[in-house]
PDB file of C-alpha atoms in Angstrom:
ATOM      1  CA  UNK O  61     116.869  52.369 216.470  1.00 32.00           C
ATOM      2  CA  UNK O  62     117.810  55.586 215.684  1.00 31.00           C
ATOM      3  CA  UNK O  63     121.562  56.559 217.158  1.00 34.00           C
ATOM      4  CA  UNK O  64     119.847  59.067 219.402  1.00 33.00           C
ATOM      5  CA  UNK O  65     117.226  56.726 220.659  1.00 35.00           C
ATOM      6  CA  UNK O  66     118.868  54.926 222.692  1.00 38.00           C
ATOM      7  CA  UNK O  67     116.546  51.898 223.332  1.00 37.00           C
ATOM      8  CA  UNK O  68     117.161  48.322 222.882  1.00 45.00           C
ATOM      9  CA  UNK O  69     116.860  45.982 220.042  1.00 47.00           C
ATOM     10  CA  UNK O  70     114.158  43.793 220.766  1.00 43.00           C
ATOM     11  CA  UNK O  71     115.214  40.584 222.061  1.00 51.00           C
ATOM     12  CA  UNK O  72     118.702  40.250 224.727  1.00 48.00           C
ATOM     13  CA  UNK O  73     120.586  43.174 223.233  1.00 45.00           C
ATOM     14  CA  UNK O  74     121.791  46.246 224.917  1.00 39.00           C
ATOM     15  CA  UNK O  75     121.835  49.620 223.843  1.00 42.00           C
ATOM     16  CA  UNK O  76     124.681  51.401 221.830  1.00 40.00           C
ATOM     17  CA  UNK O  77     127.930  52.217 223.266  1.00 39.00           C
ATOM     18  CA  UNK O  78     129.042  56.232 222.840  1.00 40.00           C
ATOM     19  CA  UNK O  79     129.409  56.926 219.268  1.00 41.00           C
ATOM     20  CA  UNK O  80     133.115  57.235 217.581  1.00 40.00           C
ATOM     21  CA  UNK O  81     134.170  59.174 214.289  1.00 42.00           C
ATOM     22  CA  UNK O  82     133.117  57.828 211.452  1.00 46.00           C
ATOM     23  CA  UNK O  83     134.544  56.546 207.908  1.00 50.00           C
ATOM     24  CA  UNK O  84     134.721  58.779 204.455  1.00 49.00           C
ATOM     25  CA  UNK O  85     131.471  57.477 203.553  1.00 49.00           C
ATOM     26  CA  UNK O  86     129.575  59.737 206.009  1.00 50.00           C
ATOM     27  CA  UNK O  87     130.398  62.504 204.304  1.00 49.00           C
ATOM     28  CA  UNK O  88     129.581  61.322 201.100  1.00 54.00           C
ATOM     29  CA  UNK O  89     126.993  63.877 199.916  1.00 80.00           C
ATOM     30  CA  UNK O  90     125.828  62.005 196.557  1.00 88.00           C
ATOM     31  CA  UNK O  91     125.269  58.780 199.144  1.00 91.00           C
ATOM     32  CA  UNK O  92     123.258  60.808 201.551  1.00 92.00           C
ATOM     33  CA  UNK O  93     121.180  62.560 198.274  1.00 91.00           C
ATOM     34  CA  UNK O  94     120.844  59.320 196.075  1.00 93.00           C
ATOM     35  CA  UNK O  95     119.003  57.778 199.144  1.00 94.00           C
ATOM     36  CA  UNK O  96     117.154  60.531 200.181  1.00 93.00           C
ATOM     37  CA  UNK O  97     115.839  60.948 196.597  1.00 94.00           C
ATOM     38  CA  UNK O  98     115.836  56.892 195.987  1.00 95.00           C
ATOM     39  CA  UNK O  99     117.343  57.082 192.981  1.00 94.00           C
ATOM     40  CA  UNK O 100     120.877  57.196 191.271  1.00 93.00           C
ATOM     41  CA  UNK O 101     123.219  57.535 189.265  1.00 93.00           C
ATOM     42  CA  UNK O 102     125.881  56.602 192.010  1.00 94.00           C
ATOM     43  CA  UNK O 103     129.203  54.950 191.647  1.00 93.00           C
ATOM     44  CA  UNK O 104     132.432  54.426 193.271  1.00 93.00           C
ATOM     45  CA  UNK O 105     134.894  56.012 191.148  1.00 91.00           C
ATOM     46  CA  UNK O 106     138.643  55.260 190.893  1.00 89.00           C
ATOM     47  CA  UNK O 107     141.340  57.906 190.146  1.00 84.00           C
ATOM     48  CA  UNK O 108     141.644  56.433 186.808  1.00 87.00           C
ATOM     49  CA  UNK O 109     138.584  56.455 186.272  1.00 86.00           C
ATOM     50  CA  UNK O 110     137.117  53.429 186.508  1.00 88.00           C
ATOM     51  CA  UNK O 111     133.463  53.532 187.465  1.00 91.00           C
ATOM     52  CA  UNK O 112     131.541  51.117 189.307  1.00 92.00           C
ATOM     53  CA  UNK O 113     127.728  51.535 189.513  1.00 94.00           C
ATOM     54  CA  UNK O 114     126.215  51.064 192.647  1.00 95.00           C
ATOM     55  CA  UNK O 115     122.468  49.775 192.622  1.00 96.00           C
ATOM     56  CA  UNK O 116     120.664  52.407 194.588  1.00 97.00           C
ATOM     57  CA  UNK O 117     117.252  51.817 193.296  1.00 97.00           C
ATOM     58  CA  UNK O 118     117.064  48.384 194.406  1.00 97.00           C
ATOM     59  CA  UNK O 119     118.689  48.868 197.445  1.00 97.00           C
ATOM     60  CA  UNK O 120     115.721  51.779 198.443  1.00 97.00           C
ATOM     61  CA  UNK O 121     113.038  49.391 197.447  1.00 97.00           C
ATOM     62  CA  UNK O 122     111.802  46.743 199.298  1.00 97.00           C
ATOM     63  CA  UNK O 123     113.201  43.120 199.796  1.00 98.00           C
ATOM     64  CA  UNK O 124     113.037  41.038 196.746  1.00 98.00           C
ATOM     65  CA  UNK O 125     112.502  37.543 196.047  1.00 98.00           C
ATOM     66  CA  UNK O 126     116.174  36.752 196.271  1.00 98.00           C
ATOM     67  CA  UNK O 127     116.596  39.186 199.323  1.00 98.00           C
ATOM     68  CA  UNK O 128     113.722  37.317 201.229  1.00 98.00           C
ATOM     69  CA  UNK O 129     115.473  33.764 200.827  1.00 98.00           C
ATOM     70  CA  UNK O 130     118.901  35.046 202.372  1.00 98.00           C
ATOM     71  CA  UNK O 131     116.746  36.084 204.808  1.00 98.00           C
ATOM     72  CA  UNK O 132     115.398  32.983 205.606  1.00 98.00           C
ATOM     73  CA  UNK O 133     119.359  32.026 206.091  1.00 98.00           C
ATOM     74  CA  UNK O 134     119.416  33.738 209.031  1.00 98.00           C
ATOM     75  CA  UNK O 135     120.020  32.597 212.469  1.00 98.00           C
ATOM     76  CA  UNK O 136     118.917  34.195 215.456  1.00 98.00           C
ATOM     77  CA  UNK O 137     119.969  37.609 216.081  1.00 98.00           C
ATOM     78  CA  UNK O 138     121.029  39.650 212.795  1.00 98.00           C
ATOM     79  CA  UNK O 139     123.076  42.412 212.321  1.00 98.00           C
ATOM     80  CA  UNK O 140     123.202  44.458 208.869  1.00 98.00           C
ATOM     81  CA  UNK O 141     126.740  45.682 208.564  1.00 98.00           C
ATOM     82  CA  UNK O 142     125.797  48.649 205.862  1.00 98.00           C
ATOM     83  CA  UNK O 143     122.719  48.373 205.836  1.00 98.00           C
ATOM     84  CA  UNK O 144     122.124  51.238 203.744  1.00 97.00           C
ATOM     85  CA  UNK O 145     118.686  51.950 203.841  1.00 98.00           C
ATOM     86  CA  UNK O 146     117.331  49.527 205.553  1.00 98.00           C
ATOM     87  CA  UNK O 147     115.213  46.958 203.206  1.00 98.00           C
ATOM     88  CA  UNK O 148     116.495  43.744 205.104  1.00 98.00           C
ATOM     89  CA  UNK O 149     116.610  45.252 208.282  1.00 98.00           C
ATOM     90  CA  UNK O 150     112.790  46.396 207.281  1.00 98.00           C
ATOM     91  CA  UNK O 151     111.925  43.121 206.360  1.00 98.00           C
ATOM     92  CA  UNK O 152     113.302  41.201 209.432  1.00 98.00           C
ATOM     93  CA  UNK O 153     111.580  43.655 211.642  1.00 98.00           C
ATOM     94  CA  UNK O 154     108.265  42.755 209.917  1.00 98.00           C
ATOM     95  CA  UNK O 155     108.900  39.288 210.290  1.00 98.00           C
ATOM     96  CA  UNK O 156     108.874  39.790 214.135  1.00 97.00           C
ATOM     97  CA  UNK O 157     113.014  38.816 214.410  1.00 97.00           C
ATOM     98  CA  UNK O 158     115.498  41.119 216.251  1.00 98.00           C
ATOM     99  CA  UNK O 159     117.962  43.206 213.977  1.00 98.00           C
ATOM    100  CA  UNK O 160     119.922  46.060 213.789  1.00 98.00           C
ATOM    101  CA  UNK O 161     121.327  47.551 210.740  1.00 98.00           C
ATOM    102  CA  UNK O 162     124.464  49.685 211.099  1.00 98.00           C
ATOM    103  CA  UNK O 163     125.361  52.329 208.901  1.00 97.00           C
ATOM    104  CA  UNK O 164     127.968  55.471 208.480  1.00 95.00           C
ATOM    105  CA  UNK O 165     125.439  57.199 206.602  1.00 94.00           C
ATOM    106  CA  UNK O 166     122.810  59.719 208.457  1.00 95.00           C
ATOM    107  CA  UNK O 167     120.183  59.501 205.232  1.00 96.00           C
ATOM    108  CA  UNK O 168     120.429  55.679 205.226  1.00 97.00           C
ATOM    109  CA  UNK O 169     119.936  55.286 209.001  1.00 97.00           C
ATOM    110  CA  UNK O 170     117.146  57.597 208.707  1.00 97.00           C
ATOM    111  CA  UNK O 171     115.727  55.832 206.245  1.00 97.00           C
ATOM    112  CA  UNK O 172     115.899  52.643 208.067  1.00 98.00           C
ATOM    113  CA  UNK O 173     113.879  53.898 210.999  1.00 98.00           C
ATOM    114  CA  UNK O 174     111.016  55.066 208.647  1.00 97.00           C
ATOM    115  CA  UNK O 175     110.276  51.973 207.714  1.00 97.00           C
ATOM    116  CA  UNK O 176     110.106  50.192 210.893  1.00 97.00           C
ATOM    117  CA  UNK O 177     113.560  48.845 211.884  1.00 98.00           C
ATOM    118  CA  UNK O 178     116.305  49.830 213.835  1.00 98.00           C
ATOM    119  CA  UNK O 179     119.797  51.661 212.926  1.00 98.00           C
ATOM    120  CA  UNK O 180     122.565  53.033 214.275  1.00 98.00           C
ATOM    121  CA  UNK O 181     124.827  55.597 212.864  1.00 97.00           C
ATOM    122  CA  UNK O 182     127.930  53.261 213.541  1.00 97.00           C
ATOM    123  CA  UNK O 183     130.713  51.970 211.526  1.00 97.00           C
ATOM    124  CA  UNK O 184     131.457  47.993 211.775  1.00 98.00           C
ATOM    125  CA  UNK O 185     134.816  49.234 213.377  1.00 97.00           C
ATOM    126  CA  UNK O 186     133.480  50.924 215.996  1.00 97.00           C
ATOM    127  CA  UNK O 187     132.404  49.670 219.382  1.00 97.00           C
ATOM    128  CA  UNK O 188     128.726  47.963 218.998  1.00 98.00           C
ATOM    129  CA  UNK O 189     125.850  46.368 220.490  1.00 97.00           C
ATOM    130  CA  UNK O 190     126.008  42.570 221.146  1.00 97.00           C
ATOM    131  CA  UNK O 191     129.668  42.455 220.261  1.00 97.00           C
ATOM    132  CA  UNK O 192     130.263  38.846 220.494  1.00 97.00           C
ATOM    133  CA  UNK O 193     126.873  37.490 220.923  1.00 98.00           C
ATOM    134  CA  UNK O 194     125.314  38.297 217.286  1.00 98.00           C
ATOM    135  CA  UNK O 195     123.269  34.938 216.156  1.00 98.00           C
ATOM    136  CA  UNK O 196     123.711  36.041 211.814  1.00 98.00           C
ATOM    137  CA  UNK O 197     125.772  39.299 210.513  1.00 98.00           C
ATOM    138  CA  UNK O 198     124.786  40.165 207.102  1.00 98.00           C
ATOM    139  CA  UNK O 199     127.469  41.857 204.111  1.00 98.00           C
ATOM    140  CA  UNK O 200     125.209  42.396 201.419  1.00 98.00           C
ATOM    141  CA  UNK O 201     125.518  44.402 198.450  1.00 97.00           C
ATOM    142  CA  UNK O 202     129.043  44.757 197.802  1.00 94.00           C
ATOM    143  CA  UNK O 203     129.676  45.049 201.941  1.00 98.00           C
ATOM    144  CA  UNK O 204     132.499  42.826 201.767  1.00 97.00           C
ATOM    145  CA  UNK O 205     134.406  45.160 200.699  1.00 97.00           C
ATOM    146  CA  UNK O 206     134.197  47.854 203.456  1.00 97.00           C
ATOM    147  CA  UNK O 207     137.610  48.828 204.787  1.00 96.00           C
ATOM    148  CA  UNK O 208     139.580  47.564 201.258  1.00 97.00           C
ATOM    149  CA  UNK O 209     141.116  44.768 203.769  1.00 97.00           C
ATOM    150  CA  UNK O 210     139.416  41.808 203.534  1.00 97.00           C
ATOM    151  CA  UNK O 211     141.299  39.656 206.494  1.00 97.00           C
ATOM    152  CA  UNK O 212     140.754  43.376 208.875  1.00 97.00           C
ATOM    153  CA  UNK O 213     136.720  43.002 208.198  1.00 98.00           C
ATOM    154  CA  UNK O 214     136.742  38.868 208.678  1.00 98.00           C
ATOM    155  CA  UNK O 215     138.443  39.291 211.671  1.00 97.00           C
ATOM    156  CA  UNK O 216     135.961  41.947 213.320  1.00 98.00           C
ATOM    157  CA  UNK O 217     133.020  40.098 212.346  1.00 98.00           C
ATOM    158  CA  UNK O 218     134.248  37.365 213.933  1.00 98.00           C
ATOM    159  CA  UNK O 219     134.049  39.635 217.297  1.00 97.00           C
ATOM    160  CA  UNK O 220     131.019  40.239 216.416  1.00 98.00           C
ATOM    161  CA  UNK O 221     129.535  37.035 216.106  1.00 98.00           C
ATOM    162  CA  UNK O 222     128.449  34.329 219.226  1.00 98.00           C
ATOM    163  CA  UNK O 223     130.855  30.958 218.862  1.00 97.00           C
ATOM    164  CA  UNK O 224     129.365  29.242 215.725  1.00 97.00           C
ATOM    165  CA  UNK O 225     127.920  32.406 214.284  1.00 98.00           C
ATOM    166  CA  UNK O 226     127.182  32.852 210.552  1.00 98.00           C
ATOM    167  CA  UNK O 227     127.957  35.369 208.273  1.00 98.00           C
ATOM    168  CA  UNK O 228     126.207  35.749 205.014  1.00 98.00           C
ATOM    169  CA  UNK O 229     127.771  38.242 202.224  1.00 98.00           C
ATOM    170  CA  UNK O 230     127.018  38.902 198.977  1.00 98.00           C
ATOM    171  CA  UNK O 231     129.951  38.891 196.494  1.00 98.00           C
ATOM    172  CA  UNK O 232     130.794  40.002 193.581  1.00 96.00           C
ATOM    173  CA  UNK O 233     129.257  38.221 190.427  1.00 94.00           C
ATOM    174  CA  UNK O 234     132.860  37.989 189.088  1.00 94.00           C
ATOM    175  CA  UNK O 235     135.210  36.139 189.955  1.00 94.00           C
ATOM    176  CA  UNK O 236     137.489  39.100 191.491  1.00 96.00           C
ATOM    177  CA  UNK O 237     140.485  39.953 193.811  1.00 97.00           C
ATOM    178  CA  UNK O 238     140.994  43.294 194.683  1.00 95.00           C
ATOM    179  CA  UNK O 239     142.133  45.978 196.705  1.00 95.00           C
ATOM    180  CA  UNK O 240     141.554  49.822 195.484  1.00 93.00           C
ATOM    181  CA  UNK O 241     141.172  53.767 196.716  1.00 94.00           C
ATOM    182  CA  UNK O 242     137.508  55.122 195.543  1.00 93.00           C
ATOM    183  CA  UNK O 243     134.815  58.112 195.755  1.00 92.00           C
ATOM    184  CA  UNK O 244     131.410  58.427 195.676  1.00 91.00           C
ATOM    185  CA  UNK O 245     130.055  60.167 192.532  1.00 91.00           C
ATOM    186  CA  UNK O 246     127.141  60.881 190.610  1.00 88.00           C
ATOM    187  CA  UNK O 247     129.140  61.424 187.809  1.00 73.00           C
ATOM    188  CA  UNK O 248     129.129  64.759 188.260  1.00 74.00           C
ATOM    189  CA  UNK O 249     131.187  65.292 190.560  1.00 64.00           C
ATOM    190  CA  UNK O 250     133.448  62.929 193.454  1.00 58.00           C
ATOM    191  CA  UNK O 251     132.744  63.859 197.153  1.00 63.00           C
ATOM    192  CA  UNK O 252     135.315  63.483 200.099  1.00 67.00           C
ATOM    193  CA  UNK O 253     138.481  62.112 200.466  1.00 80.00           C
ATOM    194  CA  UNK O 254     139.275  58.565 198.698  1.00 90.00           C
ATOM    195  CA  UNK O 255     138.903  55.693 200.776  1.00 93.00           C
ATOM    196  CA  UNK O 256     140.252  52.123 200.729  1.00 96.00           C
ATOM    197  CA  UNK O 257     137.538  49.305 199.022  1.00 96.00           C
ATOM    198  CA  UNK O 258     137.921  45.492 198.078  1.00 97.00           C
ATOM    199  CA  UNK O 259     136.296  43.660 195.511  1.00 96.00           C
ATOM    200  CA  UNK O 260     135.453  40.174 196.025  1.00 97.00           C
ATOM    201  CA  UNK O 261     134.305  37.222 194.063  1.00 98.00           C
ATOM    202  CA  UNK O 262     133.274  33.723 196.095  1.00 97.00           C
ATOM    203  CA  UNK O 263     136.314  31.888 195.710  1.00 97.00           C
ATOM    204  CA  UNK O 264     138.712  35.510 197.161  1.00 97.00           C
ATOM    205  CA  UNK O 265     136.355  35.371 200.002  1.00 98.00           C
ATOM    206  CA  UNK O 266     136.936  31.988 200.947  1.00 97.00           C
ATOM    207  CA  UNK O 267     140.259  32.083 200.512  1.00 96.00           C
ATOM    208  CA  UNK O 268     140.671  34.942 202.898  1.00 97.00           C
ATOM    209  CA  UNK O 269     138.461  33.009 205.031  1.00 97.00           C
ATOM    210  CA  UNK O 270     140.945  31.448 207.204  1.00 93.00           C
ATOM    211  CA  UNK O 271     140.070  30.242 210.609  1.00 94.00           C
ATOM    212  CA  UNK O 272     136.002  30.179 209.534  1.00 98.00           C
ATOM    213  CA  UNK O 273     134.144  27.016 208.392  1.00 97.00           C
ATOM    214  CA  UNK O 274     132.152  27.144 204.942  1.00 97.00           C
ATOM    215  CA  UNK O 275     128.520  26.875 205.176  1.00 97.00           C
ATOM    216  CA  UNK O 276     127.373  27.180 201.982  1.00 97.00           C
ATOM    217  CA  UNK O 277     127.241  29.180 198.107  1.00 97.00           C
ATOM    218  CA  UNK O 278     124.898  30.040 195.775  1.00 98.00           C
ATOM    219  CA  UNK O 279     123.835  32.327 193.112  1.00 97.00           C
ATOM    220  CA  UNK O 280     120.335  33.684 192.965  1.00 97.00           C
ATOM    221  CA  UNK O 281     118.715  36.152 190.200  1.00 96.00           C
ATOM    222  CA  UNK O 282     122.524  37.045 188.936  1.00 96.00           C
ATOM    223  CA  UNK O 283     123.751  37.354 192.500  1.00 98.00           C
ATOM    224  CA  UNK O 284     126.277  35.288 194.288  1.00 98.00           C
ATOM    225  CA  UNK O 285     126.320  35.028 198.001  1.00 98.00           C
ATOM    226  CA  UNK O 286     128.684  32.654 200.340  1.00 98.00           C
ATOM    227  CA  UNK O 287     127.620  31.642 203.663  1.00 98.00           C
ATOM    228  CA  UNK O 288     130.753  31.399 206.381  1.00 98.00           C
ATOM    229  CA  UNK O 289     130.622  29.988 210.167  1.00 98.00           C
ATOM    230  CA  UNK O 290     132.491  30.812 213.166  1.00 96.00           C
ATOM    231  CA  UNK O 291     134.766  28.653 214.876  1.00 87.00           C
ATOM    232  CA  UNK O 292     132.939  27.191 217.816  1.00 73.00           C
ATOM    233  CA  UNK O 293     129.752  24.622 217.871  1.00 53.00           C
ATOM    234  CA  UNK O 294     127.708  24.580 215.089  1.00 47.00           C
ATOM    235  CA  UNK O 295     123.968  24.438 215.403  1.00 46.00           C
ATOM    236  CA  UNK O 296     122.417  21.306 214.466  1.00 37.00           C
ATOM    237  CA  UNK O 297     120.537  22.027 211.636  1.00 41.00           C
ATOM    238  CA  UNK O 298     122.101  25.820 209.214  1.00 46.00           C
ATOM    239  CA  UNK O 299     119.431  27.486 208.285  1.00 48.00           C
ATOM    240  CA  UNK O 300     122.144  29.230 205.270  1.00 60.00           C
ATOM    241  CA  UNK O 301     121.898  25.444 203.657  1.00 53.00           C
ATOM    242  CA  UNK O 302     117.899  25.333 204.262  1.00 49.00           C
ATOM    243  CA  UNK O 303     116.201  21.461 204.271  1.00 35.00           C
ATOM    244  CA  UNK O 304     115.428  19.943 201.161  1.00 36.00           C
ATOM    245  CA  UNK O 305     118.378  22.243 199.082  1.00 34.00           C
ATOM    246  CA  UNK O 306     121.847  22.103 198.246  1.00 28.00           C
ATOM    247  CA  UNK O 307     123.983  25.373 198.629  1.00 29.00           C
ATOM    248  CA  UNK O 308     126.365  25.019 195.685  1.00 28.00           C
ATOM    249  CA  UNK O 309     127.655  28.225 193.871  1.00 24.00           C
ATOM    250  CA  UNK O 310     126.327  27.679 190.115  1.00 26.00           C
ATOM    251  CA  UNK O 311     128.360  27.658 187.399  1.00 25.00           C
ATOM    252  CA  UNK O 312     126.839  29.445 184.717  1.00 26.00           C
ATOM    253  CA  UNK O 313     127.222  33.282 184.540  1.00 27.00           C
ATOM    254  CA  UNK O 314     125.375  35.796 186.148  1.00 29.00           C
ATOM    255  CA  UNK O 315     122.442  36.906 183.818  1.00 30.00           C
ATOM    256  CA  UNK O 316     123.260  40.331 184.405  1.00 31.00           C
ATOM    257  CA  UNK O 317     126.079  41.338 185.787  1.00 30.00           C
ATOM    258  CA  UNK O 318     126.126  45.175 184.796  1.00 31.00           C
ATOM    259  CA  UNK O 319     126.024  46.626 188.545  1.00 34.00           C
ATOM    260  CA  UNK O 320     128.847  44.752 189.515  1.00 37.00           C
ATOM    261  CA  UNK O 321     131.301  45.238 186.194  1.00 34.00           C
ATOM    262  CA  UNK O 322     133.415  47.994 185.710  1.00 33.00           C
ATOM    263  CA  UNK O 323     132.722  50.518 183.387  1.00 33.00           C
ATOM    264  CA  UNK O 324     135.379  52.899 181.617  1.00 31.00           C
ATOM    265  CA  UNK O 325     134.458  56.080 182.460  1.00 34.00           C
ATOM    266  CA  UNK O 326     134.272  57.608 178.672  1.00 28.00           C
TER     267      UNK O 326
END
């Protein structure tokens, strides 16, 4: 759904509440053009120069194999918190369930809706659809980190989210703890102001996790994801720890961990 639609997602959900101002990322202008062109170089960049490269190649193409089985995690109702844009919500659309993907960024939303799903222009922090009757929220690629304070995020999701929700998120394929101020650039040149970020491996997740139950880790083509439920009932049988498989975060090392590393800016 495009933020001027105004129709429903499919399903029990109403339609968005009036639009409030939005983070630094939406005026990111090398976000906006590396999605619009599909393509990067992107990265968040650090005042010292640190450089992290952001993956936007995969993230315009569609699902992949280890996209499609945290899909099949889901529960529900999903919501895409960043959904940048839009191969999950894309994909969950095609599968016939109801989603909406959220993002502060008009190119990513727009995006989104040209492939088939539904979007809002809308930051996590601002009033939403559904609040407190979402089934699965997704925090995929790096997502975790939106806001630079982990416990501030955990706790709005948890608004988000029906009693005995799940969230999914990705995290990052080290094992990582951090808070720090960042721009988008395409190495070229930074856009905007600098805005708070967080890093997060697995184990700082669930650590900051307080209050939620865990449902489940893995790792998955050099990827690590944790799976986290609400407090409230839990459904009978998690579809984030599917039949016939054990959700255990792996200990060998990513096979390639280059888009979430660090890289001196030289």
């Amino acid at each position: 759904m495009s933020a001027a639609s105004g129709t429903s997602v499919p399903g029990r959900l109403p339609g968005p509440s009036p639009a409030a101002p939005l983070s630094p990322w939406a005026g990111a202008d090398p976000y906006d053009a590396a999605l619009r062109a599909g393509h990067g170089p992107l990265f968040l960049r650090r005042a010292d120069g640190w450089l992290l490269p952001l993956e936007v190649e995969r993230w315009c193409a569609r699902a992949d194999v280890v996209d499609r089985d945290v899909l099949d995690r889901c529960e529900g109702t999903v919501l895409d918190v960043g959904c940048g844009p839009g191969r999950l919500v894309a994909e969950l659309a095609a599968r016939g369930r109801p989603v909406l993907g959220i993002d502060v960024s008009e190119a990513a939303v727009e995006h989104t809706v040209r492939l088939g799903g539904h979007a809002l222009r809308r930051s996590v922090f601002e009033p939403l659809p559904g609040e407190g009757r979402w089934d699965t929220v997704l925090l995929m690629d790096g997502n975790v980190g939106i806001g630079g304070d982990p416990h501030a995020l955990l706790r709005r999701i948890a608004r988000l989210l029906r009693p005995g929700g799940l969230l999914i998120a990705e995290t990052a394929p080290v094992d990582v703890d951090e808070r720090v101020r960042v721009r988008i650039t395409d190495a070229r040149a930074a856009a905007g102001s600098p805005f708070p970020w967080a890093r997060l491996g697995t184990r700082a997740l669930l650590r900051h996790a307080r209050g939620w139950e865990r449902a489940g880790q893995w790792t998955a083509g050099g990827r690590r994801f944790a799976a986290l439920r609400s407090r409230g009932s839990r459904s009978a049988a998690s579809s984030a720890d599917p039949p016939k498989r054990t959700a255990v975060i792996s200990s060998q090392r990513p096979r390639n961990t280059s888009a979430g590393s660090p890289v001196a800016d030289r």
